[in-house]
Amino acid sequence: AQKITQTQPGMFVQEKEAVTLDCTYDTSDPSYGLFWYKQPSSGEMIFLIYQGSYDQQNATEGRYSLNFQKARKSANLVISASQLGDSAMYFCANLYTGRRALTFGSGTRLQVQP
Amino acid sequence: NAGVTQTPKFQVLKTGQSMTLQCAQDMNHEYMSWYRQDPGMGLRLIHYSVGAGITDQGEVPNGYNVSRSTTEDFPLRLLSAAPSQTSVYFCASRVTSGGNYEQYFGPGTRLTVT
């Protein structure tokens, strides 16, 4: 079965520092996509960043970057210059060819401290 | 564009009651899906649809029915509510081709079954 693992239930980071949220995945499919979503306390799911399995470069979106290590099957999210508004749950997810929907990890709760 | 809309935002049901959660999108997306999110967990797929008239089961389909008569609407029916169905329900949509796999989520429906 396909699986996404997020091993950090909770993380703390000081404001303005960088933080890495871990995500590993398990697939034998050569074609897949990796996603990160943010879920603030208000509950909505906010798309942050996407990485395709054939993309040669790591994806970046503003302060978010995805550290994609294909051989290790990891897709860690790096948030640079953390802000108080970054405090939220963060979910890693992937989409496999032939599977119609995202498989989510259990999430990491990030708290940014002033 | 309104994006993905869900109604109601909150609902309380008694065990055995039935109801329909509404989901609509105005982006002409072929693909729509329903997820549930239980406390402290990631989202799990209930049902999905790749176009009008086509639906299929996801990871946790028991106790739920769906239909897709139009591209825009994808209602989720609870046949006989049980306390185990207390959860937050998210509807999502995306295109199915073109390389943009971003999934757009609705704001969620918080359902409590007593």
Tab-separated table of C-alpha atoms in Angstrom:
chain	number	residue	atom	x	y	z
A	1	ALA	CA	0.000	0.000	0.000
A	2	GLN	CA	1.122	3.519	-0.731
A	3	LYS	CA	2.066	5.409	2.384
A	4	ILE	CA	3.133	8.882	3.452
A	5	THR	CA	5.000	9.268	6.729
A	6	GLN	CA	5.452	12.443	8.714
A	7	THR	CA	7.487	11.579	11.804
A	8	GLN	CA	7.286	14.956	13.574
A	9	PRO	CA	3.931	15.382	15.345
A	10	GLY	CA	4.986	18.841	16.527
A	11	MET	CA	7.735	21.341	15.854
A	12	PHE	CA	8.745	24.649	17.393
A	13	VAL	CA	10.714	27.334	15.606
A	14	GLN	CA	11.743	30.862	16.483
A	15	GLU	CA	10.401	33.662	14.377
A	16	LYS	CA	12.675	34.514	11.408
A	17	GLU	CA	14.444	31.151	11.550
A	18	ALA	CA	14.180	28.394	8.945
A	19	VAL	CA	12.470	25.083	9.676
A	20	THR	CA	12.341	21.741	7.879
A	21	LEU	CA	9.301	19.494	8.054
A	22	ASP	CA	10.000	15.884	7.174
A	23	CYS	CA	8.051	13.689	4.782
A	24	THR	CA	8.869	10.267	3.381
A	25	TYR	CA	6.808	8.282	0.921
A	26	ASP	CA	6.606	4.734	-0.245
A	27	THR	CA	5.903	3.938	-3.865
A	28	SER	CA	7.177	1.752	-6.667
A	29	ASP	CA	5.381	3.879	-9.247
A	30	PRO	CA	7.871	5.894	-11.363
A	31	SER	CA	5.411	8.739	-11.926
A	32	TYR	CA	3.958	10.616	-8.990
A	33	GLY	CA	3.527	14.040	-7.483
A	34	LEU	CA	4.238	15.348	-4.017
A	35	PHE	CA	2.284	18.135	-2.335
A	36	TRP	CA	2.381	20.158	0.829
A	37	TYR	CA	-0.705	21.727	2.344
A	38	LYS	CA	-1.098	24.103	5.268
A	39	GLN	CA	-4.099	23.896	7.566
A	40	PRO	CA	-4.420	26.859	9.956
A	41	SER	CA	-6.627	26.719	13.026
A	42	SER	CA	-9.509	28.034	10.912
A	43	GLY	CA	-9.531	24.638	9.182
A	44	GLU	CA	-9.149	25.326	5.475
A	45	MET	CA	-6.606	23.437	3.370
A	46	ILE	CA	-4.143	25.747	1.662
A	47	PHE	CA	-1.951	24.451	-1.167
A	48	LEU	CA	1.703	25.413	-0.713
A	49	ILE	CA	3.917	23.596	-3.179
A	50	TYR	CA	4.090	20.742	-5.685
A	51	GLN	CA	6.952	18.534	-6.905
A	52	GLY	CA	6.668	16.083	-9.784
A	53	SER	CA	8.736	12.909	-9.691
A	54	TYR	CA	10.396	13.790	-13.000
A	55	ASP	CA	11.184	17.375	-12.058
A	56	GLN	CA	14.927	17.893	-12.103
A	57	GLN	CA	14.965	20.854	-9.756
A	58	ASN	CA	13.494	21.287	-6.309
A	59	ALA	CA	10.253	23.234	-6.304
A	60	THR	CA	10.157	26.675	-4.713
A	61	GLU	CA	7.276	29.029	-3.952
A	62	GLY	CA	8.289	32.176	-2.131
A	63	ARG	CA	9.479	31.198	1.347
A	64	TYR	CA	8.603	27.542	0.733
A	65	SER	CA	10.925	25.070	-0.909
A	66	LEU	CA	10.719	21.334	-1.276
A	67	ASN	CA	13.882	19.341	-0.645
A	68	PHE	CA	13.233	16.402	-2.970
A	69	GLN	CA	15.545	13.407	-2.547
A	70	LYS	CA	14.181	10.782	-4.885
A	71	ALA	CA	16.555	7.966	-3.948
A	72	ARG	CA	15.675	8.404	-0.276
A	73	LYS	CA	11.974	8.869	-1.106
A	74	SER	CA	11.819	12.037	0.908
A	75	ALA	CA	10.120	15.352	0.179
A	76	ASN	CA	10.855	17.687	3.056
A	77	LEU	CA	9.299	21.143	3.236
A	78	VAL	CA	11.630	23.993	4.111
A	79	ILE	CA	10.112	27.246	5.355
A	80	SER	CA	12.583	30.093	5.432
A	81	ALA	CA	12.281	33.157	7.669
A	82	SER	CA	9.378	31.781	9.728
A	83	GLN	CA	6.533	34.125	10.578
A	84	LEU	CA	3.960	33.917	13.358
A	85	GLY	CA	1.324	33.291	10.695
A	86	ASP	CA	3.098	30.084	9.703
A	87	SER	CA	1.810	28.415	12.883
A	88	ALA	CA	-0.461	25.659	11.571
A	89	MET	CA	-0.725	21.979	10.715
A	90	TYR	CA	1.245	20.955	7.662
A	91	PHE	CA	0.359	17.921	5.591
A	92	CYS	CA	2.451	16.108	3.042
A	93	ALA	CA	0.537	14.237	0.359
A	94	ASN	CA	1.173	12.404	-2.858
A	95	LEU	CA	-0.636	11.450	-6.014
A	96	TYR	CA	0.299	8.281	-7.848
A	97	THR	CA	-0.345	7.553	-11.492
A	98	GLY	CA	-3.507	5.533	-11.737
A	99	ARG	CA	-4.658	6.549	-8.287
A	100	ARG	CA	-7.257	9.195	-8.385
A	101	ALA	CA	-6.686	11.069	-5.182
A	102	LEU	CA	-4.155	12.293	-2.721
A	103	THR	CA	-2.776	10.140	0.078
A	104	PHE	CA	-2.053	12.267	3.120
A	105	GLY	CA	0.388	11.933	5.978
A	106	SER	CA	-0.726	12.467	9.557
A	107	GLY	CA	0.598	16.004	9.667
A	108	THR	CA	3.065	18.129	11.643
A	109	ARG	CA	1.919	20.918	13.921
A	110	LEU	CA	4.298	23.861	13.608
A	111	GLN	CA	4.378	26.567	16.227
A	112	VAL	CA	6.347	29.717	15.551
A	113	GLN	CA	7.500	31.475	18.679
A	114	PRO	CA	8.234	35.222	18.886
B	1	ASN	CA	-14.799	32.348	-9.373
B	2	ALA	CA	-16.192	31.083	-6.080
B	3	GLY	CA	-13.913	28.033	-6.269
B	4	VAL	CA	-15.183	25.029	-4.294
B	5	THR	CA	-18.163	25.678	-2.054
B	6	GLN	CA	-19.628	23.391	0.594
B	7	THR	CA	-22.836	23.545	2.551
B	8	PRO	CA	-23.609	23.389	5.385
B	9	LYS	CA	-20.588	24.533	7.411
B	10	PHE	CA	-21.818	22.772	10.541
B	11	GLN	CA	-24.332	19.988	11.094
B	12	VAL	CA	-25.504	17.936	14.049
B	13	LEU	CA	-27.332	14.676	13.351
B	14	LYS	CA	-28.835	11.998	15.506
B	15	THR	CA	-27.807	8.391	14.977
B	16	GLY	CA	-29.792	6.891	12.117
B	17	GLN	CA	-30.651	10.150	10.391
B	18	SER	CA	-29.664	10.735	6.787
B	19	MET	CA	-28.458	13.878	5.113
B	20	THR	CA	-26.643	15.221	2.082
B	21	LEU	CA	-23.516	17.350	2.148
B	22	GLN	CA	-23.423	19.651	-0.845
B	23	CYS	CA	-20.341	20.463	-2.905
B	24	ALA	CA	-20.092	22.641	-5.994
B	25	GLN	CA	-17.249	24.046	-8.072
B	26	ASP	CA	-17.268	26.642	-10.828
B	27	MET	CA	-13.859	25.907	-12.361
B	28	ASN	CA	-15.068	23.255	-14.826
B	29	HIS	CA	-12.860	20.656	-13.150
B	30	GLU	CA	-13.404	17.085	-14.255
B	31	TYR	CA	-12.221	15.529	-11.039
B	32	MET	CA	-13.983	15.900	-7.693
B	33	SER	CA	-13.550	14.050	-4.447
B	34	TRP	CA	-14.695	13.807	-0.852
B	35	TYR	CA	-12.353	13.384	2.113
B	36	ARG	CA	-12.911	13.089	5.811
B	37	GLN	CA	-10.540	14.340	8.471
B	38	ASP	CA	-10.695	12.861	11.938
B	39	PRO	CA	-9.003	14.588	14.894
B	40	GLY	CA	-5.228	14.452	14.734
B	41	MET	CA	-5.200	12.735	11.369
B	42	GLY	CA	-4.705	13.519	7.742
B	43	LEU	CA	-7.452	13.415	5.171
B	44	ARG	CA	-8.808	10.096	3.905
B	45	LEU	CA	-10.594	9.631	0.617
B	46	ILE	CA	-14.250	8.599	0.733
B	47	HIS	CA	-15.409	8.749	-2.901
B	48	TYR	CA	-14.272	10.438	-6.066
B	49	SER	CA	-15.469	11.205	-9.575
B	50	VAL	CA	-13.528	11.764	-12.789
B	51	GLY	CA	-16.463	13.278	-14.633
B	52	ALA	CA	-20.228	13.497	-14.835
B	53	GLY	CA	-21.788	10.073	-14.499
B	54	ILE	CA	-18.595	8.419	-13.213
B	55	THR	CA	-17.909	7.748	-9.539
B	56	ASP	CA	-15.734	5.334	-7.619
B	57	GLN	CA	-14.909	4.367	-4.066
B	58	GLY	CA	-11.974	5.644	-2.116
B	59	GLU	CA	-10.350	4.434	1.061
B	60	VAL	CA	-13.315	4.707	3.468
B	61	PRO	CA	-16.551	4.513	1.434
B	62	ASN	CA	-18.800	2.574	3.805
B	63	GLY	CA	-21.884	4.473	4.893
B	64	TYR	CA	-21.660	7.067	2.118
B	65	ASN	CA	-23.119	7.416	-1.363
B	66	VAL	CA	-22.285	9.842	-4.140
B	67	SER	CA	-23.541	10.743	-7.580
B	68	ARG	CA	-22.305	13.135	-10.249
B	69	SER	CA	-25.059	14.293	-12.570
B	70	THR	CA	-23.291	17.523	-13.566
B	71	THR	CA	-19.697	18.685	-13.791
B	72	GLU	CA	-20.325	21.310	-11.120
B	73	ASP	CA	-21.957	19.316	-8.318
B	74	PHE	CA	-20.843	16.334	-6.269
B	75	PRO	CA	-23.103	15.689	-3.262
B	76	LEU	CA	-22.202	13.228	-0.498
B	77	ARG	CA	-25.042	11.324	1.120
B	78	LEU	CA	-24.916	9.796	4.566
B	79	LEU	CA	-27.402	6.957	4.511
B	80	SER	CA	-27.828	6.288	8.236
B	81	ALA	CA	-25.563	8.451	10.361
B	82	ALA	CA	-23.388	6.829	13.018
B	83	PRO	CA	-21.208	8.431	15.725
B	84	SER	CA	-18.150	7.074	13.869
B	85	GLN	CA	-18.998	9.492	11.044
B	86	THR	CA	-18.368	12.484	13.275
B	87	SER	CA	-15.658	14.255	11.338
B	88	VAL	CA	-14.788	17.222	9.152
B	89	TYR	CA	-15.642	16.628	5.520
B	90	PHE	CA	-13.763	18.268	2.691
B	91	CYS	CA	-14.716	18.376	-0.949
B	92	ALA	CA	-11.993	18.981	-3.516
B	93	SER	CA	-11.626	19.380	-7.263
B	94	ARG	CA	-8.864	19.535	-9.844
B	95	VAL	CA	-8.205	19.163	-13.528
B	96	THR	CA	-7.173	15.719	-14.755
B	97	SER	CA	-4.659	16.684	-17.428
B	98	GLY	CA	-2.170	19.368	-18.333
B	99	GLY	CA	0.310	18.780	-15.541
B	100	ASN	CA	-1.362	21.033	-12.971
B	101	TYR	CA	-2.366	18.672	-10.239
B	102	GLU	CA	-3.212	21.246	-7.602
B	103	GLN	CA	-6.293	20.145	-5.737
B	104	TYR	CA	-8.644	22.907	-4.646
B	105	PHE	CA	-10.412	22.295	-1.355
B	106	GLY	CA	-13.690	23.601	-0.077
B	107	PRO	CA	-13.895	25.140	3.415
B	108	GLY	CA	-15.158	21.915	5.001
B	109	THR	CA	-18.289	20.738	6.802
B	110	ARG	CA	-18.026	19.881	10.479
B	111	LEU	CA	-20.426	17.024	11.208
B	112	THR	CA	-21.319	15.732	14.648
B	113	VAL	CA	-23.413	12.594	15.073
B	114	THR	CA	-24.870	12.046	18.526
